Coordinates of C-alpha atoms and ligand atoms in Angstrom, one line a residue:
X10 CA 103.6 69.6 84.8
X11 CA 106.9 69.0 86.7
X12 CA 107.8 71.9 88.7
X13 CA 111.4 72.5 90.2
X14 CA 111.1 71.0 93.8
X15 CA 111.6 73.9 96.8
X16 CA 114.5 73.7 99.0
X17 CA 113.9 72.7 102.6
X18 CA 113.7 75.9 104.4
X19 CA 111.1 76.9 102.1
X20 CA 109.4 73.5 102.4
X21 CA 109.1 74.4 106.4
X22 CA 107.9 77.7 106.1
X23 CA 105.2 76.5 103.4
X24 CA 104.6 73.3 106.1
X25 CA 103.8 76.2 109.0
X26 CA 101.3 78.0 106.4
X27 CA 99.3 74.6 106.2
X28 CA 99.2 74.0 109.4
X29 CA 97.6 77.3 110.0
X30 CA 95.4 76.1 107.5
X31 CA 94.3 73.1 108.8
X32 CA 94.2 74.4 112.0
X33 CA 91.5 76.5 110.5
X34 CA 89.6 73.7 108.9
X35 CA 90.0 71.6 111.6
X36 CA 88.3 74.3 114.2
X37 CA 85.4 75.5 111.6
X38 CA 84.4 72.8 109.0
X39 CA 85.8 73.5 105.1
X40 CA 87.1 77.1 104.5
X41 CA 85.6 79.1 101.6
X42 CA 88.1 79.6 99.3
X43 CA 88.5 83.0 99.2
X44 CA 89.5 82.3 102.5
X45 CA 92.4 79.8 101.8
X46 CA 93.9 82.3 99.0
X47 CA 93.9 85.3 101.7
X48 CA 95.8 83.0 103.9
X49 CA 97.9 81.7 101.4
X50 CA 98.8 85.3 99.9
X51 CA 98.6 87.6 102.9
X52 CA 98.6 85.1 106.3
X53 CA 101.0 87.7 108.3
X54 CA 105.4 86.2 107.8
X55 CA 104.2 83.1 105.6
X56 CA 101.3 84.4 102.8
X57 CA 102.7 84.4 99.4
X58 CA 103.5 88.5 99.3
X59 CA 104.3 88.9 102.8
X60 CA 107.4 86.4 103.7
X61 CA 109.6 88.4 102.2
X62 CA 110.9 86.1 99.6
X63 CA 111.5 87.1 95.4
X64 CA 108.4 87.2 94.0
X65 CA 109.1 89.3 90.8
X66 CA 111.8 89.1 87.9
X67 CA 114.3 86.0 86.4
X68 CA 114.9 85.0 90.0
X69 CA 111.1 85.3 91.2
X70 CA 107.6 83.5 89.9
X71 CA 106.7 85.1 87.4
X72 CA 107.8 88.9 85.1
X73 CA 105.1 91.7 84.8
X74 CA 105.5 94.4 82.6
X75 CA 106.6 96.7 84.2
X76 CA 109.7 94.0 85.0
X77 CA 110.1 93.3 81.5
X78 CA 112.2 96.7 80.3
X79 CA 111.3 100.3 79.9
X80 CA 109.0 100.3 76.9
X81 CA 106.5 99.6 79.3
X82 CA 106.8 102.7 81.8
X83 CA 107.6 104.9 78.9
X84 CA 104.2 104.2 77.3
X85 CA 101.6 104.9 79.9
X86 CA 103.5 107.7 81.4
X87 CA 103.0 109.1 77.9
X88 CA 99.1 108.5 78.8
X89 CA 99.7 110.2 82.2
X90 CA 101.2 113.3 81.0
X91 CA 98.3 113.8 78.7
X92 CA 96.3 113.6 82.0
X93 CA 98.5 116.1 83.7
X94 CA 98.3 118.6 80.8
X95 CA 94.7 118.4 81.8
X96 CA 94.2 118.4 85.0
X97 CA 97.1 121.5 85.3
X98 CA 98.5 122.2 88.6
X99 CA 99.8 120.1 91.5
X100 CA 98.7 116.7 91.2
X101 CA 98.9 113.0 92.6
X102 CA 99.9 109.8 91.1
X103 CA 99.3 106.9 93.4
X104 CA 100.1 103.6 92.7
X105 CA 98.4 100.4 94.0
X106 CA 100.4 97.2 94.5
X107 CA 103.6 98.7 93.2
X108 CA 105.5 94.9 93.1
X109 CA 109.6 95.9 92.7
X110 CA 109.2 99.4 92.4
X111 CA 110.3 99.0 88.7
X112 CA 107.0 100.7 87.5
X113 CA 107.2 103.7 89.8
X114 CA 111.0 104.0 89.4
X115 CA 110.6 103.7 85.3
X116 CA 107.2 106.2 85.6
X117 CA 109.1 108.7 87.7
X118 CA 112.1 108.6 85.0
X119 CA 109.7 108.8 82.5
X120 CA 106.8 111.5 82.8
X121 CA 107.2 115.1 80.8
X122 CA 105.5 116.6 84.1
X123 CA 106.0 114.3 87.3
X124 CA 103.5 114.3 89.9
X125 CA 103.6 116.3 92.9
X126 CA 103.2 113.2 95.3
X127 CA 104.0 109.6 93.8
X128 CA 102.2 107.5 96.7
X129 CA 102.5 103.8 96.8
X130 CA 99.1 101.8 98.6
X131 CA 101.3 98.8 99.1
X132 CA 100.1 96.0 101.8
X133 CA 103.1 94.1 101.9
X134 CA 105.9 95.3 104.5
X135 CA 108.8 92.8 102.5
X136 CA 107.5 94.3 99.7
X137 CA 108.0 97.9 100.5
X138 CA 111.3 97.2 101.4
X139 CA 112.1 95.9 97.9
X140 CA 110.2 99.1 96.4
X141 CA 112.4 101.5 98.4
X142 CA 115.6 99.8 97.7
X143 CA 114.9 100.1 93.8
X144 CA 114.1 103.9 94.2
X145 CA 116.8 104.2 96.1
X146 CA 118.8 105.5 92.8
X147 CA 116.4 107.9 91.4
X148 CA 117.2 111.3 91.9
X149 CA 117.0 113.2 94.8
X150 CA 114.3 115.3 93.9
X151 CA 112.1 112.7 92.1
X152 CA 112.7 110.7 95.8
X153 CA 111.2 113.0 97.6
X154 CA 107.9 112.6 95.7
X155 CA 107.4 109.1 96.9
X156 CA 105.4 108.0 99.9
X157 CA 104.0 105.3 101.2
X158 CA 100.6 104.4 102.7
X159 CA 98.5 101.5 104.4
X160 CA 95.2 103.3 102.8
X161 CA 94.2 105.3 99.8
X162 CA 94.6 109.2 100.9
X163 CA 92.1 110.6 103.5
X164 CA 91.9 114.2 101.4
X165 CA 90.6 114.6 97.9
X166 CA 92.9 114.7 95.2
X167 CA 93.3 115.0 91.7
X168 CA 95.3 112.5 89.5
X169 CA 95.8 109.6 88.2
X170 CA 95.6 106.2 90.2
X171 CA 97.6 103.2 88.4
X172 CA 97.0 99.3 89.2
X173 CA 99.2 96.7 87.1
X174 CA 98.1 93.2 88.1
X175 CA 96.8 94.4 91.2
X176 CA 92.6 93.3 90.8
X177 CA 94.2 89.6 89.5
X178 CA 95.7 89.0 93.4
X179 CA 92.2 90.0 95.1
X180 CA 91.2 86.7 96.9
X181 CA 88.2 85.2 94.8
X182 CA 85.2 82.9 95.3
X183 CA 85.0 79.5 93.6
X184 CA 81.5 78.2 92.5
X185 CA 80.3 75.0 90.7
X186 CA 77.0 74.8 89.3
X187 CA 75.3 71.8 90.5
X188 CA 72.4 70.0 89.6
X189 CA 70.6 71.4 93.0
X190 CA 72.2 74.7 92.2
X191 CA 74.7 76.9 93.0
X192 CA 77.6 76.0 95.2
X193 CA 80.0 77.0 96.3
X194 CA 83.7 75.7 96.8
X195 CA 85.7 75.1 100.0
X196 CA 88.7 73.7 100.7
X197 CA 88.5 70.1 103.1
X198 CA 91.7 68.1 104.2
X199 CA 91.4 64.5 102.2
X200 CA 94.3 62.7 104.2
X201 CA 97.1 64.4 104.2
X202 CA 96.1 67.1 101.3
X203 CA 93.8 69.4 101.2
X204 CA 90.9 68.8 98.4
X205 CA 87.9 70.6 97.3
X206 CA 84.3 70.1 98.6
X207 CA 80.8 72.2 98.1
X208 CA 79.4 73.9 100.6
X209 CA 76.3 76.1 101.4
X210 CA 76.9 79.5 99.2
X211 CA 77.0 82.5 101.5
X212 CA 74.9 85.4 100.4
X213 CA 77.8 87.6 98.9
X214 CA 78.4 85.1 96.5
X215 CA 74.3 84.0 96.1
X216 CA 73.8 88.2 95.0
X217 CA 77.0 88.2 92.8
X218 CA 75.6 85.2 91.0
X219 CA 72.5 85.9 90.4
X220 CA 73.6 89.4 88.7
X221 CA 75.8 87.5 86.4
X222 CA 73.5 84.9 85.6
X223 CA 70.7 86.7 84.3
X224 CA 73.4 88.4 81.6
X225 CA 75.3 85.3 80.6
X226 CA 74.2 84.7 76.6
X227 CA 74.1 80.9 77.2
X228 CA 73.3 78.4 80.6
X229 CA 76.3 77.0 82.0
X230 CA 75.9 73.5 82.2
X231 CA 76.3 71.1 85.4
X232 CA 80.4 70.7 87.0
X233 CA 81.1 73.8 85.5
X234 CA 83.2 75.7 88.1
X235 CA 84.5 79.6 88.0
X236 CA 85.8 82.2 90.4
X237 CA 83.9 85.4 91.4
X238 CA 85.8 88.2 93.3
X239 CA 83.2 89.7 95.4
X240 CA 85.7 91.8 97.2
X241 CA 85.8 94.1 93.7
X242 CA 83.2 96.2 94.3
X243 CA 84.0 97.5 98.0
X244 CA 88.0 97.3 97.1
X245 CA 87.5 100.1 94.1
X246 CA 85.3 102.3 95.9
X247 CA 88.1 102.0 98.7
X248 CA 90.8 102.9 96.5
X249 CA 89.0 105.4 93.8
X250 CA 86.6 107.2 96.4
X251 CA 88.9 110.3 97.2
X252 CA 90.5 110.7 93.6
X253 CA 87.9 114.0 92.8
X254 CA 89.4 114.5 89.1
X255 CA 91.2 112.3 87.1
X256 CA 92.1 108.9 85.9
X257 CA 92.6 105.2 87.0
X258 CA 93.8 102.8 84.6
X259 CA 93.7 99.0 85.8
X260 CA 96.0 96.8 83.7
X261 CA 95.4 93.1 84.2
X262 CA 94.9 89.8 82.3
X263 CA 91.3 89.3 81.9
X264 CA 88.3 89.1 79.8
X265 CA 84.8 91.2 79.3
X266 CA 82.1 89.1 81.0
X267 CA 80.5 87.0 78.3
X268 CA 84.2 85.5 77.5
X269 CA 85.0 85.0 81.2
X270 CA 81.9 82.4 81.5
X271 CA 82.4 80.7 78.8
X272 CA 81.1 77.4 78.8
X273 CA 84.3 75.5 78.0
X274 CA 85.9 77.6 79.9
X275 CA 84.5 75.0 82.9
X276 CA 87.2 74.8 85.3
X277 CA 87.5 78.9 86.0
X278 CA 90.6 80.8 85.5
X279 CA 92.4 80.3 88.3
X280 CA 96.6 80.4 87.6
X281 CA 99.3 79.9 90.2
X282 CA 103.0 80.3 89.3
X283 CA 106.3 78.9 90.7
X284 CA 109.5 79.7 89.2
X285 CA 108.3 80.2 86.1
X286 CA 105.8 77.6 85.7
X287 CA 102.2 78.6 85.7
X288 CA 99.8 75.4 87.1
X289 CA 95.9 75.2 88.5
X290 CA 96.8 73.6 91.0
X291 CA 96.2 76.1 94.3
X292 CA 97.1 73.2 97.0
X293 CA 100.3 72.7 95.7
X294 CA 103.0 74.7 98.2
X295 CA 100.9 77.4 99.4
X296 CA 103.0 80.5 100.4
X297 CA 105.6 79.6 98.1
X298 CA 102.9 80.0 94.5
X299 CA 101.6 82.7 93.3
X300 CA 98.0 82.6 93.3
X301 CA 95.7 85.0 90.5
X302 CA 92.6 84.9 89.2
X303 CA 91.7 86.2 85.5
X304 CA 89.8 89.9 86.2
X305 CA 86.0 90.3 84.7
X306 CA 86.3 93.4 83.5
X307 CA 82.6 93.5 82.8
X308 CA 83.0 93.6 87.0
X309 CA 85.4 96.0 87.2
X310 CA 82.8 98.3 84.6
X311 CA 79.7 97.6 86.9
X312 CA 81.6 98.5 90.1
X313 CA 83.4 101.4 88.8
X314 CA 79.9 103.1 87.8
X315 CA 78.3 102.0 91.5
X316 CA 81.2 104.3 92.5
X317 CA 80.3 107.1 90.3
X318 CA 83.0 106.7 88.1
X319 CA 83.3 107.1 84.1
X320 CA 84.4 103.6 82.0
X321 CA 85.9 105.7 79.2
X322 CA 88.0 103.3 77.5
X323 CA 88.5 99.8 77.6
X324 CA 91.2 97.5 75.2
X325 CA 93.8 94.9 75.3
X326 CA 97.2 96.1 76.0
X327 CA 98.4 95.6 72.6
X328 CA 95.7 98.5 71.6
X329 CA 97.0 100.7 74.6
X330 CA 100.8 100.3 73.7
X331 CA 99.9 101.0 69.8
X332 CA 97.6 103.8 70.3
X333 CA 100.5 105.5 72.6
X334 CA 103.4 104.5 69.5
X335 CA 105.6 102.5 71.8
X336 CA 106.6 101.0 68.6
X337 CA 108.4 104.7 68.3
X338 CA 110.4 103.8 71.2
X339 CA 111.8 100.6 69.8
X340 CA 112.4 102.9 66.2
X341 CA 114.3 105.2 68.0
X342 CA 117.0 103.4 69.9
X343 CA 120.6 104.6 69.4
X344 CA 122.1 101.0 68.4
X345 CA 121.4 98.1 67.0
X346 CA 122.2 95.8 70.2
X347 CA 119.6 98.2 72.0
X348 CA 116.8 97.8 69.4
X349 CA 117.0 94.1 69.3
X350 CA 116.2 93.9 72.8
X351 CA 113.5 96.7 72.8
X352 CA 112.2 94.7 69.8
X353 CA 112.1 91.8 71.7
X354 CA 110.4 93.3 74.8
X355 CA 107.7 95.2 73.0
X356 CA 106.9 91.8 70.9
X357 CA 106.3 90.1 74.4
X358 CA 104.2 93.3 75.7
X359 CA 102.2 93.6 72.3
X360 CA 102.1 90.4 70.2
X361 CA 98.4 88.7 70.9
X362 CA 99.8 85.2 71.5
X363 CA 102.0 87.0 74.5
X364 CA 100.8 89.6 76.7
X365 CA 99.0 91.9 73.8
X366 CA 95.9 90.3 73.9
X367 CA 95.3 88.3 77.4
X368 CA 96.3 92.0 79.4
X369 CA 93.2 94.5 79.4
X370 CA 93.2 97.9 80.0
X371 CA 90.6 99.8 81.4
X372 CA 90.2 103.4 81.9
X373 CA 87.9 105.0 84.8
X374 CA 87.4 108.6 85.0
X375 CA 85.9 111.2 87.1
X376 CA 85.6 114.9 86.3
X377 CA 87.4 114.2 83.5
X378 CA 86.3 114.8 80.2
X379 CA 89.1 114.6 77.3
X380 CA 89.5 111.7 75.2
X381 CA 92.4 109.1 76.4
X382 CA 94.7 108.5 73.4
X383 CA 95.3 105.3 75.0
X384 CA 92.2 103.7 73.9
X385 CA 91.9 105.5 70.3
X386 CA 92.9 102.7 68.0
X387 CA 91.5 99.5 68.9
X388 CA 89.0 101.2 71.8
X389 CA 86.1 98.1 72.9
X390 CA 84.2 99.4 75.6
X391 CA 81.0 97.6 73.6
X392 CA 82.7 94.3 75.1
X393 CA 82.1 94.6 77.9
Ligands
LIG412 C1 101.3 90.7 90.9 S1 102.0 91.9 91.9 C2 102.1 93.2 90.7 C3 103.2 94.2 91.0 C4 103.4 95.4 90.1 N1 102.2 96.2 90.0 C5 103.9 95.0 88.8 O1 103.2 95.2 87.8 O2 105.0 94.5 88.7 C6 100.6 92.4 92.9 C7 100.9 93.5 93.9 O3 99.7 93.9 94.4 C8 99.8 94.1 95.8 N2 98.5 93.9 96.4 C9 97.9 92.8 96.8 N3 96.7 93.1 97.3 C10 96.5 94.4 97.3 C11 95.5 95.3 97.7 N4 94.4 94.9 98.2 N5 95.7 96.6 97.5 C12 96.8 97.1 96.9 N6 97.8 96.3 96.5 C13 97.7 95.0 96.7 C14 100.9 93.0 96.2 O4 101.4 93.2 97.4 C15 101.8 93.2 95.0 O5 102.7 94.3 95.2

């Protein structure tokens, strides 16, 4: 695919994010890839979320939900304030990788019952910038709610924790099955461009293997290669492990384990986006593409119950929007100009050849016992 070609400036700063790279390579032999897509996300003024350019929106990579209108918001704040009713008294919403801001601005506007504290886990300094300025409108006493914060709260709290294509940025290892085994992927420098080679699996991936394989209805045959994000398991029990009652609900494009390993599947799921384009190609201009890997929520499901939480409901996101009417939302606009458009965004947030099927939802609970209406229609925790 032809992609628009970056201006200079950008072309420099992309340049000094190689180098670095290089630099690494050069010093220690290939880099394991998780490696190269922390650098190339997160390397401090040049990583992909952290040089401060527009990631998000018509002038950005790529549109989330959240970015996409307000049927969105309006829908699982209508899951939240079920929550709320609940869990009754003061609690927390905290939001992980809150992008723009649009979600926790269109949240706020939204919920019946807003949350005592709306606390944003955010990583990215640029991007906290962008999330204040789009808050920046919301009424006073909805501001005041917000915080932000470099980890999950130190005290116990009840509430609801919300991550929208948060798991799908967590660097991942590559593997290739070989006819000596597994191996797994690094990244060399072939001239002047980097290229993949295999090198000795570490034990992290070796264990998170050897878990999957064992469960996998069919052998994966030899050149087949796939990503693993062995990060999962210690990031949710970081981010879940003082949420004492309540819900998180994890919204990402993925698929339940035996669907993620599929054997055609053979070259992983690995997307990056520029502009608008989405390619598999994670060399081209690092720090200027987006770089995500498809979430096993199977994963997600095994390292949610290691860190004693519930999976109480699992679905696509058309089930999720359908189960909470956001078709209601589109029936009720006051003109015709504004139901076209809400027509057109929920199509693009619920039609299965969009986002309605590829987007999973996942529920996680803890000391929580009522049903989740989210998940009552088309619910398929046997998937997973
Ligand atoms: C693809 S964007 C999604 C943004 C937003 N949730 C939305 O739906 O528009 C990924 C977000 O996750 C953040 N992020 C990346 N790694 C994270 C981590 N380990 N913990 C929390 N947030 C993270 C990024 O900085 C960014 O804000």
């Amino acid at each position: 695919m032809s992609l628009p070609h970056p201006p200079e400036d950008l072309l420099a700063l992309s340049q000094s994010l190689c180098n670095k790279m290089v630099d690494v390579i050069s010093t220690n032999g290939p880099m394991p890839f998780d490696r190269f897509m922390t650098m190339a996300l997160y390397e401090p003024g040049l990583g992909y979320y952290v040089n401060g350019l527009h990631k998000f929106g018509q002038a950005g990579d790529f549109v989330t939900a959240p970015e996409q209108g307000p049927i969105f918001a309006a829908t699982v704040a209508r899951q939240i304030d079920e929550v709320a009713s609940e869990l009754k008294g003061d609690w927390t919403l905290l939001e992980l990788g809150a992008g723009s801001g649009a979600l926790a601005r269109d949240l706020l506007g939204a919920l019946e019952q807003p949350p005592k504290r709306y606390l944003i886990l955010e990583p990215s300094a640029p991007l906290r910038e962008v999330q204040a300025e789009t808050l920046r409108d919301l009424p006073e006493h909805l501001r005041a709610r917000i915080g932000w914060l470099n980890s999950p709260p130190d005290e116990p709290f009840d509430g609801v924790i919300i991550a929208n294509e948060v798991i799908d940025a967590l660097a991942v290892k590559r593997f290739e099955i070989t006819e000596d085994g597994l191996a797994e992927l690094g990244v060399t420098i072939a001239g002047d461009r980097f290229d993949w080679t295999c090198i000795t699996p570490g034990d992290r991936l070796q264990q998170a293997w050897q878990s999957i394989v064992n469960t996998l209805p069919q052998p994966l045959p030899f050149g087949y290669r796939s990503e693993i994000c062995v990060d999962l398991p210690g990031w949710l029990d970081t981010v879940t492990h003082t949420l004492r009652r309540g819900v998180a609900l994890m919204i990402d494009y993925g698929y339940p384990r035996h669907e993620y390993y599929l054997p055609e599947r053979s070259d992983g799921t690995l997307v990056c986006h520029y502009r608008h384009r989405a390619h598999f190609d994670p060399f081209v201009w690092p720090g200027l593409t987006d770089l995500s890997a498809f979430v096993d929520f199977t994963a997600v499901a095994e390292a949610a119950v290691d860190c004693g939480l519930e999976v109480s409901g699992f679905t696509n996101q058309s089930g999720f929007l359908l189960s909470l009417d956001a078709h209601e939302i589109v029936e009720k606009a006051e003109d015709d100009a504004t139901r076209l458009r809400l027509a057109g965004e929920f199509k693009r947030l619920a039609m299965p050849g969009e986002m309605g099927e590829r987007f999973k939802v996942i529920g996680l609970t803890r000391g929580f016992d009522w049903p989740l209406s989210g998940f009552e229609l088309m619910g398929q925790l046997h998937r997973l």
